[in-house]
mmCIF file of N, CA and C in Angstrom:
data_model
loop_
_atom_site.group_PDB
_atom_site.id
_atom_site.type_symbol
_atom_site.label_atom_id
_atom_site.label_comp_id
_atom_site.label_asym_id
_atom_site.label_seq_id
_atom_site.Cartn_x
_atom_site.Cartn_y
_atom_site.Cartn_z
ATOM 1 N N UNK A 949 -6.735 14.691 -81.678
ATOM 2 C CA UNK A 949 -5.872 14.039 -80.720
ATOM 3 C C UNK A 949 -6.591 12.863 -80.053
ATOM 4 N N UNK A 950 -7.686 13.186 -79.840
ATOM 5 C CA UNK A 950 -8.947 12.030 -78.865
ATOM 6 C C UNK A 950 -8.793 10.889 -79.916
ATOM 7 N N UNK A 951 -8.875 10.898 -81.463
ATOM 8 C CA UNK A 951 -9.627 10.109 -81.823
ATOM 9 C C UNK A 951 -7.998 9.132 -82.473
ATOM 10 N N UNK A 952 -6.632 9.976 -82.686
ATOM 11 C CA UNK A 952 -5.540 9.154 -82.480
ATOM 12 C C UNK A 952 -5.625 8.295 -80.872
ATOM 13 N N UNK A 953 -5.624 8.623 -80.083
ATOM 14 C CA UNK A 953 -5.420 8.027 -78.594
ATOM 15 C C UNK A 953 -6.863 6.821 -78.672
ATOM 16 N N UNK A 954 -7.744 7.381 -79.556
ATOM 17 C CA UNK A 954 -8.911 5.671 -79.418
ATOM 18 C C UNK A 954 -7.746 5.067 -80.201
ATOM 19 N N UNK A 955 -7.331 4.791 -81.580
ATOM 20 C CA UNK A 955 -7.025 4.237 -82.495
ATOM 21 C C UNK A 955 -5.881 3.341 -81.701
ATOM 22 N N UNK A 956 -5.175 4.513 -80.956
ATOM 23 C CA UNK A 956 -4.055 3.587 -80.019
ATOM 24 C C UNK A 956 -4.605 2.694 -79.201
ATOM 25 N N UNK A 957 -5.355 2.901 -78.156
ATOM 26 C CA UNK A 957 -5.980 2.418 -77.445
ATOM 27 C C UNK A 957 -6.766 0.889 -78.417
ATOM 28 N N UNK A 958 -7.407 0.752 -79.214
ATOM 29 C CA UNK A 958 -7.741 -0.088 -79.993
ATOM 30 C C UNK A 958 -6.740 -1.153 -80.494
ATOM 31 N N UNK A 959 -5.583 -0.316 -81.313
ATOM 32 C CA UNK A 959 -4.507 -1.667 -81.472
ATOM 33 C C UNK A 959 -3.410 -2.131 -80.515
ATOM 34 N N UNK A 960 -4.098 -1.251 -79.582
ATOM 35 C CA UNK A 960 -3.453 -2.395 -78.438
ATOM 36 C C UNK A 960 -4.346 -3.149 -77.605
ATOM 37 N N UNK A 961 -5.482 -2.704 -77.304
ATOM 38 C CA UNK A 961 -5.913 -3.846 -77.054
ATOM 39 C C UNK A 961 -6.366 -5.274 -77.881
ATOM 40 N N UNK A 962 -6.165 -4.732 -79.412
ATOM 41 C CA UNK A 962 -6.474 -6.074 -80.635
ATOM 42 C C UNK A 962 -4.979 -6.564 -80.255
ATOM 43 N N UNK A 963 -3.786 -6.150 -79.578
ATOM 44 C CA UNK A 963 -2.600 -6.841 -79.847
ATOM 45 C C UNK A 963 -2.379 -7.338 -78.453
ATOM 46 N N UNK A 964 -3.038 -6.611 -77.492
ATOM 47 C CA UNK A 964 -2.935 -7.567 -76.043
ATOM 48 C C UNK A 964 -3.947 -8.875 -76.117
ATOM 49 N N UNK A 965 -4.604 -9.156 -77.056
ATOM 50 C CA UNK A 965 -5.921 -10.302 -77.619
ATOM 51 C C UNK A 965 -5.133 -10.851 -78.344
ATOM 52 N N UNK A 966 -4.359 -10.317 -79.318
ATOM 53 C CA UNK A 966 -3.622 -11.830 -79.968
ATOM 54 C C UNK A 966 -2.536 -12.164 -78.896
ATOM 55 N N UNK A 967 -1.647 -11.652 -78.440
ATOM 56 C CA UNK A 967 -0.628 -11.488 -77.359
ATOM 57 C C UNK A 967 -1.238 -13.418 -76.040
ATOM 58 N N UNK A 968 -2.367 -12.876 -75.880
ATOM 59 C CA UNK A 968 -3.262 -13.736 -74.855
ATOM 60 C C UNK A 968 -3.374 -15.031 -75.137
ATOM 61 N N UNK A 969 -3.795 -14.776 -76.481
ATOM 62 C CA UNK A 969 -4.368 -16.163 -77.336
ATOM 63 C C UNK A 969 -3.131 -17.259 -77.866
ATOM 64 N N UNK A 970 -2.034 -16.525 -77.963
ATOM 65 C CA UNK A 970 -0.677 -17.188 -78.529
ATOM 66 C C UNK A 970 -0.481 -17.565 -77.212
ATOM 67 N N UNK A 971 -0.611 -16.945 -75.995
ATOM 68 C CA UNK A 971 0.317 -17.749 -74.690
ATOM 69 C C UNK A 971 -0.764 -18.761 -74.365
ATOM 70 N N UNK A 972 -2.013 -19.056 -74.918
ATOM 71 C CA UNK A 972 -2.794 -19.961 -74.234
ATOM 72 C C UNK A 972 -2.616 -21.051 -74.598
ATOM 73 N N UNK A 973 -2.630 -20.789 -76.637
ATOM 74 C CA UNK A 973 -2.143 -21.964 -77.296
ATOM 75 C C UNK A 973 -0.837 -22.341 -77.244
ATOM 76 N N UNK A 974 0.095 -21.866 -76.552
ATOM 77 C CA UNK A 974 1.452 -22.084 -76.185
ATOM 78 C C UNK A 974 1.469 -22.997 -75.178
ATOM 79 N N UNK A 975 0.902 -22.702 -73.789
ATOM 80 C CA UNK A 975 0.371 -23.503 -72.914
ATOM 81 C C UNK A 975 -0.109 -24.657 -72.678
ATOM 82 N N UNK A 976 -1.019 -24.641 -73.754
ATOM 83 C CA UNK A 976 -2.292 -25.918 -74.243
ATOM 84 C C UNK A 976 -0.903 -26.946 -74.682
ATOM 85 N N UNK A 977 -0.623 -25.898 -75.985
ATOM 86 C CA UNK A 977 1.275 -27.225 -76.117
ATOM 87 C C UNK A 977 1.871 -28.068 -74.949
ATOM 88 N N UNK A 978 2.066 -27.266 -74.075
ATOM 89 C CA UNK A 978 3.169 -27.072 -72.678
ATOM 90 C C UNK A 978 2.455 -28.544 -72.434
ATOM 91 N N UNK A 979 0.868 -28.097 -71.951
ATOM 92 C CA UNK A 979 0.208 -29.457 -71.264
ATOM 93 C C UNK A 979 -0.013 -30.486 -71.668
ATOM 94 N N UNK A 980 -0.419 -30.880 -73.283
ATOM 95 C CA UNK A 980 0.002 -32.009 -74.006
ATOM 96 C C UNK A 980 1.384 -32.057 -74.386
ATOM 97 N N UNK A 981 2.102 -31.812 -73.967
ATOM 98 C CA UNK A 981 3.343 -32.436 -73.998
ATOM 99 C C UNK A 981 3.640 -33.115 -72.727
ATOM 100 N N UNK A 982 3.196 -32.471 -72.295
ATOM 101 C CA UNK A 982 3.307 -33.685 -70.213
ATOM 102 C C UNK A 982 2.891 -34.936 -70.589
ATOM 103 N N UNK A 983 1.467 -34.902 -71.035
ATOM 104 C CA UNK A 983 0.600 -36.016 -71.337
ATOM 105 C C UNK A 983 1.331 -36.943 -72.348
ATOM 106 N N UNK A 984 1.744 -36.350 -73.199
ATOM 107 C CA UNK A 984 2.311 -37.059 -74.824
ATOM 108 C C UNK A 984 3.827 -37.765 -74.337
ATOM 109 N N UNK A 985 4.337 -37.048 -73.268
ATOM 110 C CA UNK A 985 5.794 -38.069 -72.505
ATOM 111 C C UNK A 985 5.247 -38.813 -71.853
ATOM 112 N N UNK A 986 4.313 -38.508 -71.282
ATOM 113 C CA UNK A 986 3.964 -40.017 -70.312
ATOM 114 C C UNK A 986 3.311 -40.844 -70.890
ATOM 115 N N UNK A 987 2.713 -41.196 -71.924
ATOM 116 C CA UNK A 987 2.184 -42.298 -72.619
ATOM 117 C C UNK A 987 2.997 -42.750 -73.491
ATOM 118 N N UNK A 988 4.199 -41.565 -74.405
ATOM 119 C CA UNK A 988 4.935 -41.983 -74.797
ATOM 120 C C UNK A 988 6.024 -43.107 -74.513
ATOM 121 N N UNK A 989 6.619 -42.463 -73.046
ATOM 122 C CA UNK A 989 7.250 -43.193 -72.034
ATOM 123 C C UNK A 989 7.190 -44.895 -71.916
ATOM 124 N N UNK A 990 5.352 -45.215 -71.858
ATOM 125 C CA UNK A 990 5.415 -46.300 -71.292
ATOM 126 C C UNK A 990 5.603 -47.571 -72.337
ATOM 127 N N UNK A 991 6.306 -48.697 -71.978
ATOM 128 C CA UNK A 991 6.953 -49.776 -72.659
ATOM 129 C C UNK A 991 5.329 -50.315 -73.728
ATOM 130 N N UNK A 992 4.164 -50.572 -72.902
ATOM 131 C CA UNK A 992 3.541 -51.276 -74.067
ATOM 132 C C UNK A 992 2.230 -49.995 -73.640
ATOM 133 N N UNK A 993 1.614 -49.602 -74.585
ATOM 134 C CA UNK A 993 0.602 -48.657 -74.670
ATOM 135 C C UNK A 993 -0.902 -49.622 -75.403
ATOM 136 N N UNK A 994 -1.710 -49.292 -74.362
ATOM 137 C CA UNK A 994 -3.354 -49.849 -75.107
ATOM 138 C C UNK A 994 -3.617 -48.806 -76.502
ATOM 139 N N UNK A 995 -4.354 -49.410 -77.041
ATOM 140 C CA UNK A 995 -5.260 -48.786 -78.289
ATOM 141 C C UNK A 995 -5.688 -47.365 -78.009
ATOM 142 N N UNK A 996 -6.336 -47.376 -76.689
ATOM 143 C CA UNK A 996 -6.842 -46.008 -76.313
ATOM 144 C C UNK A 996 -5.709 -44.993 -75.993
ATOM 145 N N UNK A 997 -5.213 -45.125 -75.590
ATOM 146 C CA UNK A 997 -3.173 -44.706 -75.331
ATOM 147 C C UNK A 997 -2.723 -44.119 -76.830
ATOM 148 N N UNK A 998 -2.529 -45.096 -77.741
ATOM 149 C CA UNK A 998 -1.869 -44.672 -79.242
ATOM 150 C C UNK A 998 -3.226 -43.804 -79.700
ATOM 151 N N UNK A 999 -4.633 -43.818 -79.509
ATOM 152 C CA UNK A 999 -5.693 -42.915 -80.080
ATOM 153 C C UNK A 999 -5.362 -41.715 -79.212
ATOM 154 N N UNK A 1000 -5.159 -41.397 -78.477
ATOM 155 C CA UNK A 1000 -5.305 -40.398 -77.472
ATOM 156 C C UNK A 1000 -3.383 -39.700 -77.914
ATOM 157 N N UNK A 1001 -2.531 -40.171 -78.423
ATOM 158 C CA UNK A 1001 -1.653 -39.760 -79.221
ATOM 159 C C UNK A 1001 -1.655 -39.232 -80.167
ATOM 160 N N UNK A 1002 -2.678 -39.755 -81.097
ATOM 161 C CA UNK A 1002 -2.703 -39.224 -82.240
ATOM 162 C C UNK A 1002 -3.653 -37.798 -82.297
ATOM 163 N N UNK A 1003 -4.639 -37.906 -81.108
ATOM 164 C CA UNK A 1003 -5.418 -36.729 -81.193
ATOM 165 C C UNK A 1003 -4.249 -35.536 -80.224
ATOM 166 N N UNK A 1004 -3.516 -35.738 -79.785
ATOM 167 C CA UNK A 1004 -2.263 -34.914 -79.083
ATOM 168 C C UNK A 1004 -1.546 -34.285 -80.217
ATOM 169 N N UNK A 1005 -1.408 -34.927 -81.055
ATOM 170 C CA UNK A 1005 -0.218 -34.570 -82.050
ATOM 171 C C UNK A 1005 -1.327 -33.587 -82.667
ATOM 172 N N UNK A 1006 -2.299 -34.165 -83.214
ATOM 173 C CA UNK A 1006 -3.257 -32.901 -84.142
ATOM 174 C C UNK A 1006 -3.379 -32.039 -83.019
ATOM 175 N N UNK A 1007 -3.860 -31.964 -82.009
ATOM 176 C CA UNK A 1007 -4.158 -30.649 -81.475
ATOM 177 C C UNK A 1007 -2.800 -29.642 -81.473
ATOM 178 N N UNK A 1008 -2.205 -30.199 -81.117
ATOM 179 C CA UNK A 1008 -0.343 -29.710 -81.140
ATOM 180 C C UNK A 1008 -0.038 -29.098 -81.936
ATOM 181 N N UNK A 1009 -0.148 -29.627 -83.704
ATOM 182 C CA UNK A 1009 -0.252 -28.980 -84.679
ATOM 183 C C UNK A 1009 -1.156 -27.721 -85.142
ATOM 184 N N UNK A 1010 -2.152 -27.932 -84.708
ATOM 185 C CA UNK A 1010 -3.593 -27.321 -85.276
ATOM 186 C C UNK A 1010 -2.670 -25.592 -84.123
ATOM 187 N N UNK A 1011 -2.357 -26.018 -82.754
ATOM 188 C CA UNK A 1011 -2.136 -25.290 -82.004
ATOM 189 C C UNK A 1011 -0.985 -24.205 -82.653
ATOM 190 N N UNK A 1012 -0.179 -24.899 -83.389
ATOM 191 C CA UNK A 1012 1.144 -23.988 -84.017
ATOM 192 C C UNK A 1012 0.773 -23.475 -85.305
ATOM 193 N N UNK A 1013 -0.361 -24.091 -85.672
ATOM 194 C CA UNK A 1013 -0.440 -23.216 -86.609
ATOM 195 C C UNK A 1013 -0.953 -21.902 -86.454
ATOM 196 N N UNK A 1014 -2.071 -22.057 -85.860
ATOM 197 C CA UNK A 1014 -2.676 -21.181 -85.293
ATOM 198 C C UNK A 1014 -1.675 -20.212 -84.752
ATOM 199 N N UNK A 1015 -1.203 -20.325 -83.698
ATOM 200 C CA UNK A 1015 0.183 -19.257 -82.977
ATOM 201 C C UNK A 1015 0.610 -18.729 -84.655
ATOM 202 N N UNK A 1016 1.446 -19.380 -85.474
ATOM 203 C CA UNK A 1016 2.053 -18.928 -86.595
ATOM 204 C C UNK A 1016 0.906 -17.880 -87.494
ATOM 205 N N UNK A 1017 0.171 -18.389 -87.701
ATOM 206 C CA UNK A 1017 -1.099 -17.217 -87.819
ATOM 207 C C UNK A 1017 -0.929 -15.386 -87.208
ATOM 208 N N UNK A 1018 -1.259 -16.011 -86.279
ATOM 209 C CA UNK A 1018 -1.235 -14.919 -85.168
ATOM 210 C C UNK A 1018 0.161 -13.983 -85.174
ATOM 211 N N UNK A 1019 1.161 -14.580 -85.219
ATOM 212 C CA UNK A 1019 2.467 -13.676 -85.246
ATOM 213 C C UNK A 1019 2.826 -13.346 -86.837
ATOM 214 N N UNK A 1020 2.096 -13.778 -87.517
ATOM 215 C CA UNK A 1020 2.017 -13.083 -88.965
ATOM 216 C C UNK A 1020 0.964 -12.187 -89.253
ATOM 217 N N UNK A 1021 0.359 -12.236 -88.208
ATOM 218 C CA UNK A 1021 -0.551 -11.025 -87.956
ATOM 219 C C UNK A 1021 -0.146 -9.871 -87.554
ATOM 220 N N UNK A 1022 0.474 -9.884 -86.190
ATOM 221 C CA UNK A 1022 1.210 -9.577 -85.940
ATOM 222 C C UNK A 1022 2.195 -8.507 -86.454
ATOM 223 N N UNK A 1023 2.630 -9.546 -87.163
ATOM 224 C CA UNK A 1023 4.140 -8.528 -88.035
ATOM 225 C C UNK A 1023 3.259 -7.840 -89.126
ATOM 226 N N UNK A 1024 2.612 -8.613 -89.776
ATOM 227 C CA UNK A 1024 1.381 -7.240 -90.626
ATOM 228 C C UNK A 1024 1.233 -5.848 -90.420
ATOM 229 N N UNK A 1025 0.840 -6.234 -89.124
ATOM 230 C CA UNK A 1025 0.253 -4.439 -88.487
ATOM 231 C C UNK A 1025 1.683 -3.488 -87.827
#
């Protein structure tokens, strides 16, 4: 009985760790997207503006994939 109740105890805390990690990289989204409308927004954008876009969009991506990872993990177990 002890050693079912670790096993429980274990995949839930491996699923409150992915659970964590998906709302952070969810978040991280949330906050470059603030950033990515307001530069988007403005009529003429500097060089450093459109670079600082393009590294928004990869992190953005890199970020969903990752989440998509995780909830195919997820559904695995």
């Amino acid at each position: 009985m002890s050693e079912n109740n670790d096993e429980l105890i274990k995949a839930q805390n491996e699923l409150i760790g992915i659970l964590f990690e998906i709302i952070k990289r969810l978040q991280s989204n949330n906050d470059l997207d603030e950033e990515y409308f307001q530069i988007i927004s403005k009529k003429v954008r500097t060089e450093i503006e459109n670079s600082r876009l393009n590294k928004i969009t990869k992190e953005r991506e890199n970020n969903a994939e990752i989440v998509s990872r995780l909830l195919k993990q997820i559904e695995s177990n």
